[in-house]
Structure formats: C-alpha cells, structure tokens
Short mmCIF file of C-alpha atoms and ligand atoms in Angstrom, two decimals:
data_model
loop_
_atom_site.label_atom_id
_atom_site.label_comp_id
_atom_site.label_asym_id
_atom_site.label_seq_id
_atom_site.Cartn_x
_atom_site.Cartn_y
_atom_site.Cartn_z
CA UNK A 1 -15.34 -20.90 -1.44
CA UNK A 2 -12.83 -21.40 1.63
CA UNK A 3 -12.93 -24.92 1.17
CA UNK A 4 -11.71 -24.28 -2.64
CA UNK A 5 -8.89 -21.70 -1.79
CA UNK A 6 -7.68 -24.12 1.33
CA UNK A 7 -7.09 -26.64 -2.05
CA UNK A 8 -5.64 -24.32 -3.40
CA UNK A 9 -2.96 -23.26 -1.33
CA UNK A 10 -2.41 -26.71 -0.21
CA UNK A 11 -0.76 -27.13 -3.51
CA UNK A 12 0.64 -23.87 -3.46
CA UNK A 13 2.55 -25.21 -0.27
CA UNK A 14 3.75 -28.92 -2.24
CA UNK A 15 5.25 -26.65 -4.15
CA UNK A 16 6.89 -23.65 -2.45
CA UNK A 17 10.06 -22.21 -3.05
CA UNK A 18 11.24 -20.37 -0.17
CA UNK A 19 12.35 -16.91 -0.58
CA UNK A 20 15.35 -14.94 0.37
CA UNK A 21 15.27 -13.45 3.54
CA UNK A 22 14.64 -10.08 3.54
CA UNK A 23 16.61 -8.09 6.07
CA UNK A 24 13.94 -5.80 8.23
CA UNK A 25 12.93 -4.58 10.94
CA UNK A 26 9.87 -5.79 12.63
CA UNK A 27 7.09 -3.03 13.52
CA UNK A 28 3.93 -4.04 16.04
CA UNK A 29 0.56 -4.02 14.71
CA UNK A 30 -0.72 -4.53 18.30
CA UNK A 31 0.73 -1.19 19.40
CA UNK A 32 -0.10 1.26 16.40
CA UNK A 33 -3.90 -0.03 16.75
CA UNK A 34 -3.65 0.55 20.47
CA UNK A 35 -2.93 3.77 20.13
CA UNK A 36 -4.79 5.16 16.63
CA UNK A 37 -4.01 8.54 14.49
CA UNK A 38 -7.57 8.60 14.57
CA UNK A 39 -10.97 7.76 16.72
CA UNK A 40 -9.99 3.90 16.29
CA UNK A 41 -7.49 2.36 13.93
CA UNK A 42 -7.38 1.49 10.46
CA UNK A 43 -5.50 -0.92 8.31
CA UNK A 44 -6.09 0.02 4.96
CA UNK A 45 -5.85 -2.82 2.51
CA UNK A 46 -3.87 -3.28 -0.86
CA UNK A 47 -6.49 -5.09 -2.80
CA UNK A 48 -6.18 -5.30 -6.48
CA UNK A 49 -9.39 -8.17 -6.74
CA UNK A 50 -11.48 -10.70 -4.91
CA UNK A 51 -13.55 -13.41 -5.29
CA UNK A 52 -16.77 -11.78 -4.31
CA UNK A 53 -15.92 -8.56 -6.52
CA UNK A 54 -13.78 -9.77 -9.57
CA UNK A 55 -11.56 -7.03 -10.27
CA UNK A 56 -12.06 -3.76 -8.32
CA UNK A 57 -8.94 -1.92 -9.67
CA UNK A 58 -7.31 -1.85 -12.61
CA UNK A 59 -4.85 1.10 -12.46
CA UNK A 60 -2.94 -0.95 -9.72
CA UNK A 61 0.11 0.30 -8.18
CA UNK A 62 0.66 -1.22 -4.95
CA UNK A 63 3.62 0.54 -3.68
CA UNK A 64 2.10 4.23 -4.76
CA UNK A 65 -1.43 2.97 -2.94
CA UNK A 66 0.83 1.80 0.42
CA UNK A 67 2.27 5.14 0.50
CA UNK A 68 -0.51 6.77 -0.63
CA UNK A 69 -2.34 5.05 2.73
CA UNK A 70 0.46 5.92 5.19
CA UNK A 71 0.17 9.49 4.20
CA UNK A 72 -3.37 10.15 4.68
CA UNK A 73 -1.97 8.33 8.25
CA UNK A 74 -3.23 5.08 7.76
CA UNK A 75 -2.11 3.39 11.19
CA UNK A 76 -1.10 -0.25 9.55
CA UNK A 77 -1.34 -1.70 6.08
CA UNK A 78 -2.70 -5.10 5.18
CA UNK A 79 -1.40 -6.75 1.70
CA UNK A 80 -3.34 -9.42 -0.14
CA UNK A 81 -0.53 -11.74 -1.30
CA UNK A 82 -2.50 -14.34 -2.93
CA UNK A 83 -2.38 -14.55 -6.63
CA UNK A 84 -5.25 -17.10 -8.14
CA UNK A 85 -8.11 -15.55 -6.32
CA UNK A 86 -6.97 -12.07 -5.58
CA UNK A 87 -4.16 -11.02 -7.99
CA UNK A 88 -2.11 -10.46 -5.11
CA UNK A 89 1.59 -11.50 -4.59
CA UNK A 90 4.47 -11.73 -2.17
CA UNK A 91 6.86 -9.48 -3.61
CA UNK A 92 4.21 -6.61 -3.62
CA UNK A 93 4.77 -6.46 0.35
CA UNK A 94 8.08 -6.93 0.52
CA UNK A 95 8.38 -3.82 -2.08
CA UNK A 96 5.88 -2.06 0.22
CA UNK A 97 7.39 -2.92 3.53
CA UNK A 98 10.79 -1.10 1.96
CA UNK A 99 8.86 2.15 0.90
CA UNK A 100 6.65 2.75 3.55
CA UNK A 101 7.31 3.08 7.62
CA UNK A 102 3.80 1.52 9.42
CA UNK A 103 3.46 -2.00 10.24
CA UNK A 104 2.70 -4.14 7.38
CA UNK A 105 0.42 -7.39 7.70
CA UNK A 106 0.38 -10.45 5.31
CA UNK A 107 -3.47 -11.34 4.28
CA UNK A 108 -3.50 -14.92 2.58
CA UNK A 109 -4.45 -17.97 3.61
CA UNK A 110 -2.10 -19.33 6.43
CA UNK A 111 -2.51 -23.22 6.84
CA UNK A 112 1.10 -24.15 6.98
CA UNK A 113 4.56 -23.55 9.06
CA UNK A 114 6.36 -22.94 6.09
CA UNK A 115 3.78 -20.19 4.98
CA UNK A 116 4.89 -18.88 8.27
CA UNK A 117 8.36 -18.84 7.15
CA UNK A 118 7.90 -17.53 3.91
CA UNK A 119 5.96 -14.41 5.33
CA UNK A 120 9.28 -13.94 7.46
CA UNK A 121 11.23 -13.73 4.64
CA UNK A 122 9.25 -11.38 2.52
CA UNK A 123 9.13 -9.39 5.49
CA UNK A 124 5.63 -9.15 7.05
CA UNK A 125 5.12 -7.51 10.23
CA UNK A 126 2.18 -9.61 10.93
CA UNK A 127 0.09 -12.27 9.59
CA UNK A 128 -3.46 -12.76 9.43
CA UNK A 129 -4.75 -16.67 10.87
CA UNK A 130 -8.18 -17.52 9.89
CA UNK A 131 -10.05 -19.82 12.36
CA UNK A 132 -11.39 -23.24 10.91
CA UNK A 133 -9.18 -23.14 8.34
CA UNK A 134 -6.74 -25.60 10.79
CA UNK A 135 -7.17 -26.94 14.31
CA UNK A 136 -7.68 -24.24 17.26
CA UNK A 137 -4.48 -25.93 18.30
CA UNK A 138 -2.67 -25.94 14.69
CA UNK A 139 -3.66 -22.15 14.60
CA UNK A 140 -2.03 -21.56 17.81
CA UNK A 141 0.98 -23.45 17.03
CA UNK A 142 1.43 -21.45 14.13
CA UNK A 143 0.55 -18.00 16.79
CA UNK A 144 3.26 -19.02 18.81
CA UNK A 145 5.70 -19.70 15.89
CA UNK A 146 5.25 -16.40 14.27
CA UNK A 147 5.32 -14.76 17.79
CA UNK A 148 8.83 -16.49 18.04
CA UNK A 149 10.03 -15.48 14.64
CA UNK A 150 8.64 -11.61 15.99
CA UNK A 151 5.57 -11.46 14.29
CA UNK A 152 2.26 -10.67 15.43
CA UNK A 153 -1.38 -12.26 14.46
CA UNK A 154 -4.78 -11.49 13.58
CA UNK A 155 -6.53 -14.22 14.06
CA UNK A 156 -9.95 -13.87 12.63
CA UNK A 157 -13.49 -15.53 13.28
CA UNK A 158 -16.52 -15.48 11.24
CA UNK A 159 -18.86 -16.66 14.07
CA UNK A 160 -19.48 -16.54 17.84
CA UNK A 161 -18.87 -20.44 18.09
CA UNK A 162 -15.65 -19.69 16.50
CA UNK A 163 -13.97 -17.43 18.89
CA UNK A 164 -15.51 -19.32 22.21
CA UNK A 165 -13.77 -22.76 20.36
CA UNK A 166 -11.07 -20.79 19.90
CA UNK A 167 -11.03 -19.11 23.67
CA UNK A 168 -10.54 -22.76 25.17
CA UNK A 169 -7.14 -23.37 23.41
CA UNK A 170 -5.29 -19.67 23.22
CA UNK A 171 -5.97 -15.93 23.58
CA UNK A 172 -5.26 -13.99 20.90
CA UNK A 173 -3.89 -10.29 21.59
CA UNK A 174 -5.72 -9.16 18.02
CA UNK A 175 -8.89 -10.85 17.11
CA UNK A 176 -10.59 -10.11 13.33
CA UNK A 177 -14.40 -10.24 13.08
CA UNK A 178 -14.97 -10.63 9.58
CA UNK A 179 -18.20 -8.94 8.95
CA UNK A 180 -18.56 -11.37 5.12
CA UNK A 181 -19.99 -15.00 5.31
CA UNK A 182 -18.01 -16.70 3.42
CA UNK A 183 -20.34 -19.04 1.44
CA UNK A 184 -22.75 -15.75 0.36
CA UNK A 185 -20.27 -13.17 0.23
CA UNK A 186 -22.74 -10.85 1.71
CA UNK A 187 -21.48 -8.93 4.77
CA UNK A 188 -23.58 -7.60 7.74
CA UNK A 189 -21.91 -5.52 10.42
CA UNK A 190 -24.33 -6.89 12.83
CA UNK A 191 -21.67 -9.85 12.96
CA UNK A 192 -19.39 -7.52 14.46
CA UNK A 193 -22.22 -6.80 17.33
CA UNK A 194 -23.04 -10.49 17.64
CA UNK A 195 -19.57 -11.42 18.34
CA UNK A 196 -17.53 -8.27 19.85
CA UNK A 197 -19.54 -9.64 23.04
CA UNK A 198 -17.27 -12.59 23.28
CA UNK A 199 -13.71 -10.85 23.08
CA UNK A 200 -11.84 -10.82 26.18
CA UNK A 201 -11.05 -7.80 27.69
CA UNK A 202 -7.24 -8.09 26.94
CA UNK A 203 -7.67 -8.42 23.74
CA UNK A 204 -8.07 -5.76 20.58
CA UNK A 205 -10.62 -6.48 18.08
CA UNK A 206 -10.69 -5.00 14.90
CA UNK A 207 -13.91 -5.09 12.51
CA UNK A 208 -13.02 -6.66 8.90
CA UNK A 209 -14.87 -6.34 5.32
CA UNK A 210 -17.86 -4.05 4.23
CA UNK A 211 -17.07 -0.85 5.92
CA UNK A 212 -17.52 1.69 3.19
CA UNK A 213 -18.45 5.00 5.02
CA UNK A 214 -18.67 6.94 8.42
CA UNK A 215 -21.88 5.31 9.78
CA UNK A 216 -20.27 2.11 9.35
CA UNK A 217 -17.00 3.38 11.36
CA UNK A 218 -19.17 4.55 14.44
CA UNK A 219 -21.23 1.51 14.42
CA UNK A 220 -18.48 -0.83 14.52
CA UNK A 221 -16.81 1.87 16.96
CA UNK A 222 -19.91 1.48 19.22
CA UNK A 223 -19.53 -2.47 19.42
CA UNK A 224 -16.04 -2.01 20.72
CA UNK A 225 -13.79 -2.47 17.60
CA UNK A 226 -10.30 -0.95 18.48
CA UNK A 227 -9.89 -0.98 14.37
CA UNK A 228 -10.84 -1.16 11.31
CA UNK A 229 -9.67 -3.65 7.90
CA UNK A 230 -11.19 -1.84 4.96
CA UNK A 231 -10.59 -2.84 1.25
CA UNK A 232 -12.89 -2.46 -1.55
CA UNK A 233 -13.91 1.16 -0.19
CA UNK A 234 -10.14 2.58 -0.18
CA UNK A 235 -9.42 0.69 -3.70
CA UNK A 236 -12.36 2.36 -5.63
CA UNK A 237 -12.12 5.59 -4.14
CA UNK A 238 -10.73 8.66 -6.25
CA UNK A 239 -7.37 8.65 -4.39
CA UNK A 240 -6.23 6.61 -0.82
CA UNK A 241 -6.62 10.17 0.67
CA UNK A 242 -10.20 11.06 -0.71
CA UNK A 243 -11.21 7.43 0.79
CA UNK A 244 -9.87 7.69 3.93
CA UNK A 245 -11.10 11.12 4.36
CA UNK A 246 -14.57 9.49 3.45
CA UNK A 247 -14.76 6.83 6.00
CA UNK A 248 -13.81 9.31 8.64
CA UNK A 249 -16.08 11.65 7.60
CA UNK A 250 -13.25 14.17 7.17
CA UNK A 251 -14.44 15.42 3.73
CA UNK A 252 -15.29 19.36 3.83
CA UNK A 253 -16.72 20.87 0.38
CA UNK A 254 -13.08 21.95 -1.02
CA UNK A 255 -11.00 18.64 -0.18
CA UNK A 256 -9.43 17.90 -3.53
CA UNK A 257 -7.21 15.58 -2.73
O1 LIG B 301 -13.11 -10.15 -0.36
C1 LIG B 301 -13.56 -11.26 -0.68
O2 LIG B 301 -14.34 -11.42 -1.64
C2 LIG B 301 -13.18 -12.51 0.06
C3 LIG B 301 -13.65 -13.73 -0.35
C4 LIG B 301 -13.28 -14.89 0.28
C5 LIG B 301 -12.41 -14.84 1.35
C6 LIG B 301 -11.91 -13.62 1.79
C7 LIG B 301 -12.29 -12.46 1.15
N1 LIG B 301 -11.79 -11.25 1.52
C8 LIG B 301 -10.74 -11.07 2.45
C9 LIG B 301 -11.06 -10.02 3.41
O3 LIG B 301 -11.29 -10.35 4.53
C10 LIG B 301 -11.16 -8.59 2.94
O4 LIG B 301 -10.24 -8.38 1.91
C11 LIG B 301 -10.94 -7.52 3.99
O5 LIG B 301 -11.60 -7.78 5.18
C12 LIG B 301 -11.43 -6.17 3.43
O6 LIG B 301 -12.78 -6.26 3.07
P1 LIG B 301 -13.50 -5.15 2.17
O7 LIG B 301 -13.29 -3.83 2.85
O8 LIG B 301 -14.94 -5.53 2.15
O9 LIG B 301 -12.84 -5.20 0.85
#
C-alpha cells in the first residue's frame, strides 16, 4: 500500500503548484506534548477516510471538528491533507490553523523538498516524516529543512530496525510509533512496547493508530509514550468531546456532551 501512495504522490509532486504563503505564526508541537492538558498528550486527528477503513465520516466538517478538538483541550491537531487515499486536502489546515490556537501538524506523505515548502505555505506547524519512505539521510535533510523554515517533525517508524537505522544518521526530538503494519492494516499496540525500548532518552515518543479507549491510553502510557495520535476513534465518536472524554476515561453517567 505505501509503495502505491509513494507513486502516487510522486506524481502529485511533477505536478505541484505551489501555494500562496500563508502569513502565521508558528506554534511547537514539541512543547505542548511536553507538557500535556492531560496524563500524556494527544493529537487528535482530522480524518475524513483511509485506506484501511474507506470512509469513516460522512458529516465532515473539518474546521467545526478542529475546534471541536481544541475545546475538549486537545493539546495539538494532526490534519490528513491527502486527497486520493484519504479525502483530505491542504486548504482544510490552512482553514483550521486560522480558527483554532494549538499547534497544527501536516499528515501526508512527505518525500520531497518542495512538499516541505508547500506545508510552509499552507501553514503547518509541523510535519509528519515517515521512515523508509526516503533515505535516513533524505529524511533528515528534509528534518533539517523544515527545522530551518520553523517547523517541527514527527518522524515515524513502523519497526525496531527502523528507528536504530534511523539512530545512526539523526535524532529526532519527536519520534511516531505507528502501532498499523502497513501491508495488513492490522494494528497491535505491542509495537509500541517492542520499539519504545529503542527511543533515546531526549527524545518524545508519541504512540500512533488503533487507540480507541482508556486501556489502550495506559498501556501505551506504561511503555513510555509522551502522546498519543488518535483518528478513527475521535471521527466516529458522537461528538470530539464525547470521544475524547472516552479515551480518557472521563465519561461519568450524565456527560451529554
Ligand atoms: O489509516 C490508514 O488506513 C492508513 C493506511 C496507510 C497508511 C497510513 C494510514 N493511516 C495514517 C495514520 O497513521 C493514522 O491516520 C493515525 O495514526 C491515526 O490512526 P487511527 O487512530 O487508527 O485512525
């Protein structure tokens, strides 16, 4: 499946046409997961489909979710931007990242400096950087340029051999564990265990994909995640609130909203 979207966005990128810049200013993902509203952080994910799940919400108002998130004090938001396999799109963040006041972070498939660029413009506060998609030293060349350009990264790993390749060319400040295999779909938070054993100590790791309730949070707590990147969960709850409330196990008999 990677392998198809990396295709994908390669002619996506042949075929870019750089936006406007948007004028913003630039908020830290680092430091609003370093210090949580809750027991650890949470970016809470615009997600209006996926390839594993087809469409998981059809009433889709990205702005209203974003907000929606930040007032049930979400501590970061992460926007799918990519349209073929997840009916995302740019101009959804940049319309969030003018309504709402947390740091926002591009999620799309990064391969390319001019991606890098174009997230600039639209005005992400961070992007997410997948390893294997490039080089460990293309991925940190394109760290260091959105560092210069005063964003941050997540740079996520699906495997152990992925962050210790990784680990030999840079050291990422925010590392993703992405808890789905790629080729199955399936996820298993026992990744998260497997792997949190390999972060350095410097660095913040936050727990990606099939979180969907409180057990989940405190497992993923116990490995050592500093946050949480939770999707599907939030997007098929009743409201942002109700979902959020759920995963922290915040829900008391008369919560209505
Ligand atoms: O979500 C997918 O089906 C998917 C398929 C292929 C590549 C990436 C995919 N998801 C991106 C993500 O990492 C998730 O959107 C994110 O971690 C949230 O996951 P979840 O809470 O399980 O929706």
């Amino acid at each position: 499946m990677l392998e198809t979207i990396l295709n994908t966005k390669k002619q996506e990128i042949a075929t870019l046409v750089m936006p406007e810049s948007t004028k913003v200013e630039r908020r830290s993902l680092y430091q609003a997961i370093k210090q949580p509203n809750r027991e650890l952080g949470l970016i809470a994910e615009v997600k209006k489909a996926s390839p594993s799940k087809g469409l998981i919400r059809e009433d889709f108002q990205p702005v209203e979710i974003a907000k929606a998130y930040e007032a049930a004090n979400a501590d970061a938001i992460s926007v799918l931007t990519d349209q073929q396999y997840f009916q995302g799109h740019r101009d959804f963040l940049t319309a969030i990242k003018k309504e709402t006041n947390i740091p926002i972070m591009r999620k799309d498939f990064i391969i390319d400096e001019q991606q890098v660029e174009e997230s600039f413009r639209i005005g992400a506060d961070a992007i997410l950087l997948i390893a294997g998609t490039v080089s460990d030293e293309e991925l940190f060349q394109l760290y260091q340029s959105s560092h210069q350009k005063g964003m941050e990264c997540l740079v996520e790993v699906h495997a152990a051999s992925e962050l210790s390749s990784l680990l030999t060319v840079f050291t990422p400040e925010l590392i993703g564990i992405n808890n789905r295999n790629l080729k199955t779909f399936s996820t298993s938070l026992a990744q998260t265990e497997d792997i949190a054993k390999l972060v350095p100590e410097g660095s913040l790791f936050v727990s990606e994909s099939g979180i969907h309730g409180y057990e989940d949070v405190k497992r993923v707590q116990k490995a050592g995640a500093g946050a949480i990147l939770v999707g599907e969960s939030l997007m098929r709850a009743e409201s942002p609130n109700l979902g959020i409330k759920h995963l922290f196990g915040e829900l008391t008999h008369d919560s209505t909203s």
